[in-house]
Amino acid sequence: MLLPRLFRLGNWVMRALPPGVRYPLAALTGRCAFFVMPRRRRVAFENFGQVLGLPWNDPLVKRTAQHAFGNYFKMFADFMLMDTLKPEEIRRMVRPRGVEQIDRVLAEGKGAVVVTAHVSNWDILAAASAVYGYPISAVTNDLPSGGLNELVIASRE
């Protein structure tokens, strides 16, 4: 199973690198992936074209898609660290704002459904919620690789 091995290797590399190296390297890797993943690149062009209201081949759409690849890989670099982050590290990474609305709803004693955008690192958001005292349940899909799926689930627990 290649994917679980690559995941473990990525995890080891990300832990070994300081953030000042980790994020630029991840962004560079993402921008390189942009050029070697034509199918994903085309999907990104189509999606960003739709969002920006421009044709898929507009220069702004192409720049935005390439930048998004870099950002996605930075998010993935953080994800690789999930099973090793300590609560104080998560607190340094995430400083919540606007939680008083959630607190007000929770004070009614009925729980709450909080919906977030599928943007940025949702795994860090979930970990931060737990660290700041908001237990959560999340709905996810299984990954195609069973071995990788098990590693991801373990990192989320």
CSV table of C-alpha atoms in Angstrom, one decimal:
chain,number,residue,atom,x,y,z
A,1,MET,CA,0.0,0.0,0.0
A,2,LEU,CA,1.8,3.0,-1.3
A,3,LEU,CA,-0.5,5.8,0.0
A,4,PRO,CA,-0.1,4.9,3.7
A,5,ARG,CA,3.7,4.8,3.3
A,6,LEU,CA,3.7,8.2,1.6
A,7,PHE,CA,1.5,9.6,4.3
A,8,ARG,CA,3.9,8.3,7.0
A,9,LEU,CA,6.9,9.7,5.1
A,10,GLY,CA,5.2,13.1,4.7
A,11,ASN,CA,4.3,13.1,8.4
A,12,TRP,CA,7.9,12.4,9.3
A,13,VAL,CA,9.2,15.1,6.9
A,14,MET,CA,6.7,17.7,8.2
A,15,ARG,CA,7.6,17.1,11.8
A,16,ALA,CA,11.3,17.5,11.0
A,17,LEU,CA,10.9,20.9,9.3
A,18,PRO,CA,10.4,24.2,11.2
A,19,PRO,CA,7.3,26.2,10.0
A,20,GLY,CA,9.5,28.7,8.3
A,21,VAL,CA,10.7,26.0,6.0
A,22,ARG,CA,7.6,23.7,6.0
A,23,TYR,CA,5.2,26.2,4.5
A,24,PRO,CA,7.3,27.6,1.7
A,25,LEU,CA,8.3,24.0,0.8
A,26,ALA,CA,4.7,22.9,0.9
A,27,ALA,CA,3.6,25.9,-1.3
A,28,LEU,CA,6.4,25.1,-3.8
A,29,THR,CA,5.4,21.5,-3.9
A,30,GLY,CA,1.8,22.5,-4.5
A,31,ARG,CA,2.8,24.8,-7.3
A,32,CYS,CA,4.8,22.0,-8.9
A,33,ALA,CA,1.9,19.6,-8.5
A,34,PHE,CA,-0.1,22.1,-10.5
A,35,PHE,CA,2.0,21.4,-13.5
A,36,VAL,CA,2.1,17.6,-13.2
A,37,MET,CA,-1.6,17.0,-12.4
A,38,PRO,CA,-3.4,18.0,-15.6
A,39,ARG,CA,-6.7,16.5,-14.6
A,40,ARG,CA,-6.8,18.3,-11.2
A,41,ARG,CA,-5.5,21.5,-12.8
A,42,ARG,CA,-8.4,21.4,-15.4
A,43,VAL,CA,-10.9,20.9,-12.6
A,44,ALA,CA,-9.4,23.8,-10.7
A,45,PHE,CA,-9.6,26.0,-13.8
A,46,GLU,CA,-13.3,25.2,-14.3
A,47,ASN,CA,-14.1,25.7,-10.7
A,48,PHE,CA,-12.3,29.0,-10.3
A,49,GLY,CA,-13.6,30.2,-13.7
A,50,GLN,CA,-17.1,29.6,-12.3
A,51,VAL,CA,-16.5,31.3,-9.0
A,52,LEU,CA,-14.7,34.3,-10.7
A,53,GLY,CA,-17.2,34.5,-13.6
A,54,LEU,CA,-14.5,34.2,-16.1
A,55,PRO,CA,-13.6,31.7,-18.8
A,56,TRP,CA,-11.5,28.8,-17.6
A,57,ASN,CA,-8.5,30.0,-19.6
A,58,ASP,CA,-8.4,33.6,-18.3
A,59,PRO,CA,-5.0,34.5,-16.8
A,60,LEU,CA,-6.6,35.4,-13.5
A,61,VAL,CA,-8.3,32.0,-13.3
A,62,LYS,CA,-5.0,30.3,-14.0
A,63,ARG,CA,-3.0,32.3,-11.4
A,64,THR,CA,-5.8,31.7,-8.8
A,65,ALA,CA,-5.8,28.0,-9.5
A,66,GLN,CA,-2.0,27.7,-9.2
A,67,HIS,CA,-2.0,29.7,-6.0
A,68,ALA,CA,-4.8,27.5,-4.6
A,69,PHE,CA,-2.6,24.4,-5.2
A,70,GLY,CA,0.1,26.0,-3.1
A,71,ASN,CA,-2.3,26.8,-0.3
A,72,TYR,CA,-3.8,23.3,-0.4
A,73,PHE,CA,-0.4,21.8,0.1
A,74,LYS,CA,0.3,24.1,3.0
A,75,MET,CA,-3.0,22.9,4.5
A,76,PHE,CA,-1.9,19.4,3.8
A,77,ALA,CA,1.4,20.0,5.6
A,78,ASP,CA,-0.5,21.0,8.7
A,79,PHE,CA,-2.7,18.0,8.3
A,80,MET,CA,0.3,15.8,8.3
A,81,LEU,CA,1.1,17.1,11.8
A,82,MET,CA,-2.3,16.4,13.3
A,83,ASP,CA,-1.3,13.3,15.3
A,84,THR,CA,1.7,15.0,16.8
A,85,LEU,CA,0.3,18.5,17.7
A,86,LYS,CA,0.0,19.3,21.4
A,87,PRO,CA,-2.9,21.4,22.7
A,88,GLU,CA,-0.7,24.4,23.3
A,89,GLU,CA,0.6,24.3,19.7
A,90,ILE,CA,-3.0,24.2,18.5
A,91,ARG,CA,-3.8,27.2,20.7
A,92,ARG,CA,-0.9,29.1,19.1
A,93,MET,CA,-2.2,28.2,15.6
A,94,VAL,CA,-5.9,29.0,16.2
A,95,ARG,CA,-7.3,31.9,18.1
A,96,PRO,CA,-11.1,31.7,18.0
A,97,ARG,CA,-13.3,34.8,17.5
A,98,GLY,CA,-17.0,35.1,17.8
A,99,VAL,CA,-17.5,32.1,20.0
A,100,GLU,CA,-19.9,34.0,22.2
A,101,GLN,CA,-22.7,33.2,19.7
A,102,ILE,CA,-21.9,29.5,20.1
A,103,ASP,CA,-21.7,29.8,23.9
A,104,ARG,CA,-25.1,31.5,23.9
A,105,VAL,CA,-26.7,28.7,21.9
A,106,LEU,CA,-25.0,26.0,24.0
A,107,ALA,CA,-26.2,27.6,27.2
A,108,GLU,CA,-29.8,26.6,26.2
A,109,GLY,CA,-28.7,23.0,26.8
A,110,LYS,CA,-29.8,21.6,23.4
A,111,GLY,CA,-26.4,21.4,21.7
A,112,ALA,CA,-25.7,23.1,18.4
A,113,VAL,CA,-25.1,22.4,14.8
A,114,VAL,CA,-22.3,24.5,13.5
A,115,VAL,CA,-21.7,24.6,9.8
A,116,THR,CA,-18.4,25.7,8.4
A,117,ALA,CA,-17.1,26.3,4.9
A,118,HIS,CA,-15.0,23.6,3.4
A,119,VAL,CA,-12.1,26.0,3.3
A,120,SER,CA,-8.6,26.0,4.9
A,121,ASN,CA,-7.7,23.3,7.4
A,122,TRP,CA,-11.0,21.8,8.7
A,123,ASP,CA,-9.0,19.2,10.7
A,124,ILE,CA,-7.1,21.9,12.6
A,125,LEU,CA,-10.5,23.6,13.2
A,126,ALA,CA,-11.9,20.4,14.7
A,127,ALA,CA,-8.9,20.0,16.9
A,128,ALA,CA,-9.0,23.6,18.0
A,129,SER,CA,-12.7,23.2,18.9
A,130,ALA,CA,-11.8,20.3,21.2
A,131,VAL,CA,-8.9,22.1,22.7
A,132,TYR,CA,-11.1,25.2,23.5
A,133,GLY,CA,-13.7,22.9,25.1
A,134,TYR,CA,-16.2,22.4,22.3
A,135,PRO,CA,-16.6,18.6,21.8
A,136,ILE,CA,-17.6,17.9,18.2
A,137,SER,CA,-18.8,15.1,15.9
A,138,ALA,CA,-18.1,15.4,12.2
A,139,VAL,CA,-19.4,13.6,9.1
A,140,THR,CA,-16.7,12.5,6.7
A,141,ASN,CA,-16.3,10.2,3.8
A,142,ASP,CA,-14.0,7.2,3.8
A,143,LEU,CA,-10.9,7.6,1.7
A,144,PRO,CA,-10.4,5.1,-1.2
A,145,SER,CA,-7.3,3.5,0.4
A,146,GLY,CA,-8.3,1.5,3.5
A,147,GLY,CA,-4.8,1.8,5.0
A,148,LEU,CA,-4.7,5.6,4.4
A,149,ASN,CA,-8.2,5.9,5.7
A,150,GLU,CA,-7.2,4.2,9.0
A,151,LEU,CA,-4.2,6.6,9.4
A,152,VAL,CA,-6.4,9.6,8.8
A,153,ILE,CA,-9.0,8.5,11.3
A,154,ALA,CA,-6.3,7.9,13.9
A,155,SER,CA,-4.9,11.4,13.3
A,156,ARG,CA,-8.3,12.9,13.9
A,157,GLU,CA,-8.9,11.1,17.1
